[in-house]
Amino acid sequence: MRAIITATELADELSGANPPVLLDLRWQLSLAKAAGAPEPDTRAEYAAGHIPGAVFVDLDRELAGVPGVNGRHPLPDLAEFGAAMRRAGVSAGRPVVVYDGGQGWAAARAWWMLHWTGHPDVRVLDGGLPSWEGELSDVVPDPAEGDFVPAPAAAGLLDADGAAALARTGVLLDARAGERYRGEVEPIDRVGGHIPGAVSAPTTENVGPDGRFLPAAELRDRFKALGVCADAEVGVYCGSGVSGAHEVLALAVAGIPAALYVGSWSEWSSDPSRPVAVGADPQ
């Protein structure tokens, strides 16, 4: 199963006999919000124009739990997540396509959540809404209730201890910007730096200027240069489990399975007893 879909392919499938459920995940990391300013009104952006038939899904409220010691975007209650997906029309026997405003991070979080909880066919619109060349709609759909019931996989998820261990025994990739990894700046969390042993791998380098993923062969070469080999166990973290999901998606495009540390740096750094490394050296 492919993890991404082009806008042309999506248009063809939407006009076909079994069109996918379409989810709009417009969201953005807001440093202004972290400073107490109002967050961007992405629901209003959705209402003003979205791909016809798309249902808005709120990342902060439906794909994450309440922020706290487990991070800024911890796992949601899975029963509540399942109910939200069913309200959006998600069923196990129907494909799902997710998209966002173009950055790809929020769509990837939705892709990861659905994939990890057992949906067999979920893809991300490569390039997000800016790649869509068709008309937009301001009609908010009222989908029929879906039947999707989350069934989390045993693999694919890391906690803090698992991430620490993987940094020693496998490859743990840090998907944040390099300056945050090095601890030069930290605009959100308690302290800057990275998990000891983690390798800097900004997820922004997995895409081209148009926001679309690099070809699979180029992604494989990139991850190989970062230490990912055929028999390596791979994990990813970021600030709060959103951009890290985008890196897990990039790895999937390259044909490389990887686990996500959902709590990520926002959880790790909240505990003063956990070690912190700074600088370009993983250790």
Rosetta silent file (secondary structure, phi, psi, omega in degrees, C-alpha in Angstrom):
SEQUENCE: MRAIITATELADELSGANPPVLLDLRWQLSLAKAAGAPEPDTRAEYAAGHIPGAVFVDLDRELAGVPGVNGRHPLPDLAEFGAAMRRAGVSAGRPVVVYDGGQGWAAARAWWMLHWTGHPDVRVLDGGLPSWEGELSDVVPDPAEGDFVPAPAAAGLLDADGAAALARTGVLLDARAGERYRGEVEPIDRVGGHIPGAVSAPTTENVGPDGRFLPAAELRDRFKALGVCADAEVGVYCGSGVSGAHEVLALAVAGIPAALYVGSWSEWSSDPSRPVAVGADPQ
SCORE:     score description
SCORE:     0.000 S_00000001
   1 L     0.000  128.918  177.359    0.000    0.000    0.000 S_00000001
   2 L   -77.536  149.035 -176.582    1.357    3.410   -0.950 S_00000001
   3 L   -93.744  -17.703 -178.961    1.423    6.085    1.730 S_00000001
   4 E  -126.974  162.969 -179.786    0.948    9.128   -0.519 S_00000001
   5 E  -141.925  142.998  177.672   -1.290   10.077   -3.435 S_00000001
   6 L   -83.345  163.842  179.086   -0.983   12.809   -6.060 S_00000001
   7 H   -63.201  -37.896  178.810   -3.678   15.405   -6.700 S_00000001
   8 H   -64.004  -44.562  178.231   -4.349   13.911  -10.136 S_00000001
   9 H   -63.126  -39.585 -179.919   -4.785   10.445   -8.654 S_00000001
  10 H   -63.936  -44.040  179.388   -7.069   11.831   -5.959 S_00000001
  11 H   -58.629  -41.600  178.975   -9.290   13.583   -8.526 S_00000001
  12 H   -64.552  -42.455 -178.200   -9.635   10.309  -10.429 S_00000001
  13 H   -69.740  -35.352  179.320  -10.509    8.357   -7.284 S_00000001
  14 H   -65.474  -24.964  178.647  -13.049   10.927   -6.102 S_00000001
  15 L   -96.196    4.880 -177.732  -14.939   10.461   -9.367 S_00000001
  16 L   -90.033 -171.806 -174.543  -14.707    6.675   -9.189 S_00000001
  17 L   -75.215  -26.974 -178.908  -17.002    3.968   -7.862 S_00000001
  18 L  -130.403   72.507 -176.101  -15.466    3.845   -4.375 S_00000001
  19 L   -65.435  147.747 -179.674  -14.269    7.364   -3.554 S_00000001
  20 L   -73.133  154.649  165.710  -12.092    7.767   -0.485 S_00000001
  21 E   -68.878  134.474 -173.853  -13.177    9.468    2.707 S_00000001
  22 E  -116.429  123.522 -177.679  -11.461   12.843    2.585 S_00000001
  23 E  -117.042  130.434  178.170  -10.200   14.543    5.763 S_00000001
  24 E   -99.135  117.797 -175.316   -8.992   18.158    5.967 S_00000001
  25 L  -113.585   37.666 -177.356   -6.329   18.569    8.672 S_00000001
  26 L   -59.244  126.110 -175.260   -5.400   22.206    8.323 S_00000001
  27 L  -165.583  154.220  174.003   -3.194   23.065   11.289 S_00000001
  28 L  -149.382  146.768  174.023    0.071   24.815   11.940 S_00000001
  29 L   -68.520  121.977 -175.467    2.610   24.991   14.715 S_00000001
  30 L  -115.142  109.573  174.846    2.093   28.418   16.211 S_00000001
  31 H   -68.937  -28.341  176.084    4.871   29.975   18.244 S_00000001
  32 H   -63.819  -39.212  177.941    2.479   32.852   18.874 S_00000001
  33 H   -63.145  -41.393  179.409    0.091   30.366   20.481 S_00000001
  34 H   -61.620  -26.802  179.445    2.909   29.081   22.672 S_00000001
  35 L   -89.939    1.812  177.348    3.405   32.664   23.839 S_00000001
  36 L   101.461    1.525  179.368   -0.286   33.015   24.697 S_00000001
  37 L   -80.087  161.910  178.847   -1.550   34.662   21.512 S_00000001
  38 L   -60.831  142.831  179.038   -4.737   33.416   19.764 S_00000001
  39 L   -80.588  155.324  178.351   -4.209   30.361   17.615 S_00000001
  40 L   -59.397  142.987 -178.760   -4.875   30.461   13.839 S_00000001
  41 L   -91.005   79.663 -177.476   -8.512   29.749   12.939 S_00000001
  42 H   -72.100  -25.795  176.305   -7.978   26.804   10.628 S_00000001
  43 H   -64.900  -38.319  177.013  -11.611   25.729   10.904 S_00000001
  44 H   -66.172  -37.703  176.831  -12.607   29.073    9.374 S_00000001
  45 H   -62.711  -41.768  176.675  -10.055   28.522    6.602 S_00000001
  46 H   -60.859  -47.605 -176.914  -11.633   25.124    5.945 S_00000001
  47 H   -61.497  -31.498 -178.526  -15.132   26.615    5.890 S_00000001
  48 H   -74.574  -21.764  179.535  -14.046   29.226    3.358 S_00000001
  49 L   172.575  121.389 -179.535  -12.856   26.616    0.885 S_00000001
  50 E  -143.660  167.533  175.791  -11.877   22.944    0.903 S_00000001
  51 L   -62.201  130.831 -175.946  -11.685   20.025   -1.485 S_00000001
  52 L   -51.704  130.975  179.189  -15.308   19.040   -2.152 S_00000001
  53 L    91.595   -9.276 -177.128  -16.507   16.400    0.291 S_00000001
  54 L   -73.474  142.671  177.610  -13.688   16.872    2.793 S_00000001
  55 E  -107.400  133.235 -179.601  -14.511   16.765    6.506 S_00000001
  56 E   -75.821  134.766  175.124  -12.551   18.967    8.895 S_00000001
  57 L  -124.196  130.766 -177.103  -10.642   17.185   11.661 S_00000001
  58 L   -91.157  111.084 -177.357   -9.134   19.145   14.545 S_00000001
  59 H   -58.339  -48.878 -174.690   -5.634   17.871   15.321 S_00000001
  60 H   -63.909  -30.656 -173.660   -5.433   19.401   18.793 S_00000001
  61 H  -104.313  -23.710 -174.698   -8.814   18.051   19.918 S_00000001
  62 H  -117.241  -18.503  178.592   -9.294   14.817   17.948 S_00000001
  63 L  -112.844    6.857 -179.642   -5.797   13.522   17.211 S_00000001
  64 L  -149.371  155.532  175.543   -4.228   14.409   20.554 S_00000001
  65 L   -89.864 -168.798 -178.761   -5.000   14.301   24.238 S_00000001
  66 L   -73.153  129.806  178.918   -4.752   17.064   26.805 S_00000001
  67 L   -58.957  146.770 -179.685   -1.247   18.590   26.980 S_00000001
  68 E   176.504 -145.570 -175.999    0.679   17.762   30.136 S_00000001
  69 L   -66.027  -19.230  178.733    3.533   15.643   31.413 S_00000001
  70 L   -91.511    8.487  176.045    3.162   13.318   28.415 S_00000001
  71 E   115.008  174.764 -177.746    3.796   16.145   25.964 S_00000001
  72 L   -80.208  -22.887  176.294    2.011   18.837   24.011 S_00000001
  73 L  -136.330   64.278  179.358    0.269   16.373   21.677 S_00000001
  74 L   -67.366  169.633  176.629    0.019   13.082   23.580 S_00000001
  75 L   -57.591  140.067  174.321   -2.030   10.200   22.276 S_00000001
  76 L   -76.641  165.062  167.946   -5.774   10.847   22.482 S_00000001
  77 L   -58.992  124.620 -171.535   -8.154    8.552   24.286 S_00000001
  78 H   -68.843  -28.719  175.658   -8.558    5.874   21.630 S_00000001
  79 H   -66.587  -41.797  178.154  -12.295    5.480   22.173 S_00000001
  80 H   -67.804  -39.274  176.169  -12.739    9.213   21.611 S_00000001
  81 H   -60.231  -46.166  178.804  -10.436    9.101   18.582 S_00000001
  82 H   -60.351  -41.652  179.046  -12.469    6.259   17.104 S_00000001
  83 H   -63.286  -40.347  178.842  -15.716    8.147   17.680 S_00000001
  84 H   -64.275  -41.595  178.969  -14.275   11.227   15.966 S_00000001
  85 H   -66.362  -39.548  178.275  -13.169    9.169   12.968 S_00000001
  86 H   -65.275  -38.787  177.009  -16.573    7.496   12.692 S_00000001
  87 H   -61.503  -31.671  179.495  -18.262   10.924   12.806 S_00000001
  88 L   -80.925   -1.595  177.002  -16.029   11.916    9.908 S_00000001
  89 L    94.406   10.206 -175.679  -17.271    8.901    7.947 S_00000001
  90 L   -76.405  127.155  176.225  -14.203    6.689    8.339 S_00000001
  91 L  -127.873  153.577 -176.909  -14.865    2.982    7.801 S_00000001
  92 L   -65.746  -30.525 -175.307  -12.445    0.076    7.716 S_00000001
  93 L   -93.921   11.191 -178.835  -13.527   -0.993    4.236 S_00000001
  94 L  -128.764  134.395 -179.106  -13.203    2.389    2.540 S_00000001
  95 L   -63.546  155.361  178.822   -9.959    4.183    1.658 S_00000001
  96 E  -126.280  136.963  172.164   -9.049    7.424    3.422 S_00000001
  97 E  -123.864  131.927 -179.565   -7.083   10.378    2.063 S_00000001
  98 E  -118.268  147.316  176.695   -5.887   13.129    4.388 S_00000001
  99 E  -147.870  163.493  174.630   -4.484   16.539    3.513 S_00000001
 100 L  -136.819 -160.703 -174.580   -3.547   19.807    5.184 S_00000001
 101 L   -75.356   -2.043  175.826   -2.555   23.309    4.143 S_00000001
 102 L   132.505  -26.870 -179.703    0.657   22.142    2.507 S_00000001
 103 L   -66.970  -34.446  175.815    3.219   21.629    5.246 S_00000001
 104 L    92.044  -12.170 -174.878    2.209   17.989    5.529 S_00000001
 105 H   -68.820  -48.396 -177.595    2.798   17.617    9.271 S_00000001
 106 H   -66.200  -41.878  177.715   -0.830   17.512   10.421 S_00000001
 107 H   -60.735  -38.865  179.083   -1.869   15.211    7.575 S_00000001
 108 H   -65.834  -36.944  177.234    0.997   12.911    8.514 S_00000001
 109 H   -62.216  -42.382  177.849   -0.179   12.817   12.140 S_00000001
 110 H   -65.151  -42.767  176.942   -3.630   11.720   10.935 S_00000001
 111 H   -57.871  -47.551 -177.829   -2.048    9.162    8.591 S_00000001
 112 H   -64.082  -44.596 -179.218    0.075    7.782   11.424 S_00000001
 113 H   -59.535  -47.045 -178.319   -2.831    7.608   13.886 S_00000001
 114 H   -68.429  -41.256  179.807   -5.079    5.764   11.436 S_00000001
 115 H   -64.351  -46.728 -177.674   -2.286    3.490   10.225 S_00000001
 116 H   -65.446  -31.794 -179.150   -1.123    2.639   13.750 S_00000001
 117 L   -92.824   13.305  166.117   -4.676    1.900   14.900 S_00000001
 118 L   103.787    4.225  177.524   -5.301   -0.526   12.072 S_00000001
 119 L   -70.926  131.633 -172.824   -6.856    1.257    9.101 S_00000001
 120 L   -82.247  -11.393 -173.476   -5.742   -0.722    6.022 S_00000001
 121 L  -150.536   86.173  177.853   -5.798    2.049    3.404 S_00000001
 122 E  -132.025  133.495 -178.273   -4.891    5.620    4.335 S_00000001
 123 E  -134.215  159.050  178.495   -2.797    8.006    2.219 S_00000001
 124 E  -106.554  135.324  174.622   -1.616   11.599    2.383 S_00000001
 125 E   -69.664  112.772 -176.832   -2.190   14.057   -0.458 S_00000001
 126 L   -66.721  121.560 -177.517    1.365   14.860   -1.526 S_00000001
 127 L    91.814   -7.805  176.407    1.825   18.622   -1.407 S_00000001
 128 L    63.864 -160.572 -175.925   -1.433   19.196    0.466 S_00000001
 129 H   -55.955  -38.503  179.922   -4.126   21.635   -0.560 S_00000001
 130 H   -59.704  -21.284 -179.982   -1.787   23.800   -2.719 S_00000001
 131 H   -81.145  -13.696 -177.149   -1.310   20.817   -5.044 S_00000001
 132 L   -77.571  125.110 -177.866   -5.066   20.569   -5.719 S_00000001
 133 L  -104.380   -2.603  179.216   -5.988   22.169   -9.056 S_00000001
 134 L   -83.299 -176.368  179.283   -9.723   21.536   -8.919 S_00000001
 135 L   -72.418  156.853  173.077  -12.447   23.726   -7.529 S_00000001
 136 L  -106.032  160.126 -178.013  -12.906   24.311   -3.815 S_00000001
 137 E  -127.146  149.066  171.779  -16.188   24.118   -1.923 S_00000001
 138 L  -108.600   11.913  178.287  -17.634   25.944    1.075 S_00000001
 139 L   -84.456  122.209  179.378  -20.282   23.251    1.614 S_00000001
 140 L   -87.810  115.600 -176.177  -19.716   21.419    4.892 S_00000001
 141 L   -72.944  160.055  175.955  -20.633   17.756    4.333 S_00000001
 142 L  -123.457   82.578 -172.149  -22.641   15.620    6.723 S_00000001
 143 L   -70.795  154.472  172.729  -21.154   12.143    6.211 S_00000001
 144 L   -67.223  146.452  179.984  -22.822    8.901    7.151 S_00000001
 145 L   -58.059  131.816  176.538  -21.441    7.377   10.341 S_00000001
 146 L   -84.637 -177.019 -178.228  -18.443    5.163    9.690 S_00000001
 147 L  -124.229   12.028 -175.588  -17.590    1.873   11.371 S_00000001
 148 L   -66.743  129.845  176.666  -13.858    2.248   12.097 S_00000001
 149 L  -122.466  117.111 -177.985  -12.775    0.878   15.490 S_00000001
 150 L   -61.132  135.918  175.355   -9.148    1.568   16.488 S_00000001
 151 L  -136.104   87.305 -173.081   -7.031   -1.511   17.133 S_00000001
 152 L   -58.121  143.542  176.511   -3.501   -0.271   17.970 S_00000001
 153 L   -78.745  154.130  177.425   -0.536   -2.243   16.718 S_00000001
 154 L   -70.625  -31.651  179.324    1.980   -3.656   19.148 S_00000001
 155 L  -101.035  170.131  173.801    4.783   -2.062   17.129 S_00000001
 156 L    98.621   -6.333 -177.250    5.168    1.448   15.790 S_00000001
 157 E  -129.391  132.534  176.857    4.983    3.367   19.078 S_00000001
 158 E  -115.059  145.177  166.689    7.813    4.402   21.413 S_00000001
 159 L  -103.742 -175.317 -175.510    7.723    5.756   24.943 S_00000001
 160 H   -60.681  -44.972 -179.659   10.559    7.705   26.580 S_00000001
 161 H   -65.085  -39.480  179.024   12.404    4.596   27.755 S_00000001
 162 H   -65.693  -38.241  178.014   12.015    2.949   24.368 S_00000001
 163 H   -65.688  -43.046  179.403   13.349    6.026   22.593 S_00000001
 164 H   -61.372  -42.150 -179.875   16.361    6.166   24.903 S_00000001
 165 H   -67.207  -41.573 -178.195   17.101    2.491   24.297 S_00000001
 166 H   -65.667  -31.938  177.228   16.688    2.784   20.534 S_00000001
 167 H   -62.208  -22.078  179.383   19.168    5.678   20.431 S_00000001
 168 H   -95.615  -33.743 -172.046   21.750    3.148   21.687 S_00000001
 169 H  -105.184  -17.395 -178.551   20.727    0.014   19.779 S_00000001
 170 L  -136.436 -135.823  178.206   19.258    1.345   16.525 S_00000001
 171 E  -128.284  118.786  176.490   18.733    4.697   14.867 S_00000001
 172 E  -110.414  116.037 -176.815   16.704    7.438   16.561 S_00000001
 173 E   -98.196  135.145  176.095   16.047   10.391   14.247 S_00000001
 174 E  -101.185  113.702 -172.427   15.254   13.885   15.526 S_00000001
 175 L   -85.239   -1.515 -177.499   12.910   15.527   13.009 S_00000001
 176 L   -76.097  171.251  174.989   13.167   19.090   14.407 S_00000001
 177 L   -59.789  149.257 -175.527   15.168   21.942   12.950 S_00000001
 178 H   -59.283  -35.805 -178.423   18.902   21.595   13.457 S_00000001
 179 H   -69.096  -28.129  174.928   19.197   24.597   15.750 S_00000001
 180 H   -75.212  -41.246  175.995   16.683   23.088   18.154 S_00000001
 181 H   -57.032  -44.121 -177.438   18.478   19.737   18.057 S_00000001
 182 L   -75.384  -11.648  179.628   21.758   21.460   18.867 S_00000001
 183 L    82.211   16.167 -179.598   20.138   23.389   21.703 S_00000001
 184 L   -74.305  -33.257  176.195   20.948   26.801   20.208 S_00000001
 185 L  -140.428  152.525  172.088   17.313   27.900   20.465 S_00000001
 186 L  -151.946   94.256 -173.845   14.214   26.436   22.127 S_00000001
 187 L   -79.029  -10.373 -171.469   11.079   28.540   21.587 S_00000001
 188 L  -126.906  -49.923 -170.231    8.588   26.189   23.217 S_00000001
 189 L   -90.493  172.421 -170.245    9.942   23.558   25.570 S_00000001
 190 L   -61.529  -36.711 -175.151   11.656   23.765   28.964 S_00000001
 191 L  -148.425  152.699  178.809   15.194   23.210   27.697 S_00000001
 192 L   -92.554  166.052  179.065   16.977   22.883   24.369 S_00000001
 193 L   123.959 -161.214 -177.236   19.006   19.960   23.054 S_00000001
 194 E  -146.060  167.310  176.180   18.301   16.368   22.062 S_00000001
 195 L   -67.687  127.614 -179.297   18.007   12.838   23.379 S_00000001
 196 L   -53.213  128.886 -179.649   21.537   11.458   23.767 S_00000001
 197 L    95.720  -14.675  179.975   22.408    9.303   20.770 S_00000001
 198 L   -72.453  150.032 -178.746   19.718   10.755   18.495 S_00000001
 199 E  -106.245  133.595  178.701   20.708   11.858   14.987 S_00000001
 200 E   -70.301  125.232 -178.086   19.631   15.224   13.576 S_00000001
 201 L  -149.311   70.976 -176.811   17.341   14.677   10.562 S_00000001
 202 L   -53.497  127.543 -176.945   15.108   17.718    9.940 S_00000001
 203 H   -68.180  -19.104  176.164   11.946   16.540    8.226 S_00000001
 204 H   -61.836  -20.556  179.999   11.916   19.718    6.123 S_00000001
 205 H   -86.147    2.801  176.675   14.753   18.124    4.138 S_00000001
 206 H   -90.030   -5.155 -176.512   12.484   15.266    3.041 S_00000001
 207 E  -126.422  161.242  175.830   10.516   17.502    0.681 S_00000001
 208 L   -89.163 -175.919 -179.482   11.227   19.784   -2.245 S_00000001
 209 L   -59.909  -24.838 -179.532   10.397   23.491   -2.566 S_00000001
 210 L   -87.044    2.989 -179.922    6.815   22.606   -3.576 S_00000001
 211 L    83.023   -2.115  178.228    6.235   20.654   -0.346 S_00000001
 212 L   -85.732  150.250  179.746    6.092   17.322   -2.149 S_00000001
 213 E   -63.361  145.600  171.762    8.191   14.410   -0.951 S_00000001
 214 L   -62.862  157.612  176.496   11.486   13.724   -2.669 S_00000001
 215 L   -56.287  150.753 -175.660   11.533   10.586   -4.846 S_00000001
 216 H   -55.003  -40.271 -178.694   11.765    7.358   -2.863 S_00000001
 217 H   -63.866  -39.255  178.459   15.301    6.626   -4.082 S_00000001
 218 H   -67.577  -38.234  177.445   16.526   10.038   -2.895 S_00000001
 219 H   -65.435  -40.744  178.233   14.877    9.524    0.475 S_00000001
 220 H   -61.549  -41.641  178.438   16.523    6.111    0.836 S_00000001
 221 H   -63.399  -40.948  179.832   19.907    7.683    0.076 S_00000001
 222 H   -61.960  -48.732 -177.450   19.273   10.429    2.630 S_00000001
 223 H   -68.736  -32.435  175.563   18.341    8.015    5.397 S_00000001
 224 H   -61.847  -41.136  179.357   21.251    5.707    4.521 S_00000001
 225 H   -65.974  -22.004  178.680   23.609    8.661    5.004 S_00000001
 226 L   -90.034    2.750  176.009   22.035    9.181    8.441 S_00000001
 227 L   104.902    1.785 -179.673   22.854    5.627    9.467 S_00000001
 228 L   -81.057  114.767  177.431   19.663    3.797    8.493 S_00000001
 229 L  -117.615  177.397 -170.512   20.633    0.410    7.093 S_00000001
 230 L   -58.640  -36.138 -175.129   18.640   -2.643    6.107 S_00000001
 231 L  -102.950   10.421 -177.559   18.664   -4.307    9.514 S_00000001
 232 L   -82.893  137.396  170.238   18.427   -1.162   11.670 S_00000001
 233 L   -82.483  132.141 -171.660   15.469   -0.545   13.943 S_00000001
 234 E  -120.815  137.278  173.700   14.375    3.055   13.348 S_00000001
 235 E  -133.954  161.203 -177.825   12.484    5.520   15.522 S_00000001
 236 E  -138.147  143.059  168.076   11.587    9.183   15.163 S_00000001
 237 E  -140.907  170.004  179.957   10.749   12.019   17.514 S_00000001
 238 L  -147.686 -137.138  176.357   10.251   15.767   17.170 S_00000001
 239 L   -83.922  -44.181 -176.656    8.824   18.446   19.436 S_00000001
 240 L  -149.089   24.467  174.536    5.420   16.913   20.135 S_00000001
 241 L    83.819   20.293  177.628    4.798   14.009   17.773 S_00000001
 242 L  -109.167  -62.396  177.195    3.550   15.960   14.744 S_00000001
 243 H   -65.035  -26.764  174.892    6.520   16.744   12.500 S_00000001
 244 H   -62.754  -36.041  176.267    7.943   13.405   13.634 S_00000001
 245 H   -62.811  -33.917  177.499    4.937   11.696   12.038 S_00000001
 246 H   -64.701  -37.596  177.210    5.906   13.468    8.811 S_00000001
 247 H   -70.370  -37.900  174.657    9.359   11.879    9.025 S_00000001
 248 H   -60.447  -38.365  177.311    7.813    8.460    9.672 S_00000001
 249 H   -65.532  -42.338  177.284    5.752    9.068    6.518 S_00000001
 250 H   -60.705  -41.374  176.508    8.905    9.997    4.555 S_00000001
 251 H   -62.424  -39.466  178.207   10.511    6.774    5.751 S_00000001
 252 H   -63.769  -40.589  176.625    7.409    4.860    4.621 S_00000001
 253 H   -59.370  -36.721  179.111    7.685    6.462    1.171 S_00000001
 254 L   -79.720   -4.137  179.832   11.277    5.180    1.123 S_00000001
 255 L    84.285   22.974 -176.285   10.074    1.707    2.135 S_00000001
 256 L  -116.422  116.294  177.194   11.510    1.881    5.654 S_00000001
 257 L   -71.857  145.356 -179.786    9.302    1.052    8.667 S_00000001
 258 L  -151.432  152.531  177.324    9.769    3.294   11.707 S_00000001
 259 E  -100.464  156.184 -179.570    8.237    3.875   15.123 S_00000001
 260 E  -114.035  130.119  169.794    7.128    7.250   16.507 S_00000001
 261 E   -89.458   97.563 -172.110    7.906    8.591   19.973 S_00000001
 262 L   -64.348  -42.596 -179.343    4.675   10.558   20.351 S_00000001
 263 L   -61.683  -35.084  174.131    5.629   12.377   23.558 S_00000001
 264 H    51.955 -155.986 -173.097    8.812   13.565   21.833 S_00000001
 265 H   -63.903  -29.829 -179.161   10.933   16.413   23.164 S_00000001
 266 H   -65.650  -30.337  174.427    7.992   18.092   24.915 S_00000001
 267 H   -83.423  -48.802 -176.341    7.658   15.022   27.144 S_00000001
 268 H   -55.611  -49.381 -173.722   11.352   14.168   27.403 S_00000001
 269 L   -74.671  -12.025 -179.853   12.454   17.666   28.389 S_00000001
 270 L   -75.312  -15.216 -179.138    9.690   18.079   30.974 S_00000001
 271 L  -105.248  106.934 -177.381   11.480   15.633   33.295 S_00000001
 272 L   -60.158  -17.315 -178.986   14.687   17.186   34.708 S_00000001
 273 L   -79.461  -14.552 -179.545   16.043   13.727   35.513 S_00000001
 274 L   -81.528  140.118 -178.435   16.319   12.764   31.830 S_00000001
 275 L   -70.276  150.374  179.406   19.689   13.463   30.192 S_00000001
 276 L  -130.513  130.134  174.945   20.022   16.176   27.545 S_00000001
 277 E  -105.267  147.407  177.234   22.711   16.413   24.878 S_00000001
 278 L  -129.424  162.155 -178.811   23.593   19.654   23.086 S_00000001
 279 L    90.333 -179.882 -175.743   25.630   20.470   20.021 S_00000001
 280 L   -77.654  -21.506 -179.687   25.983   18.669   16.710 S_00000001
 281 L   -74.493  128.953  179.383   27.360   15.451   18.202 S_00000001
 282 L   -53.202  -36.939 -178.117   24.598   12.902   18.881 S_00000001
 283 L   -82.263    0.000    0.000   26.134   12.060   22.277 S_00000001
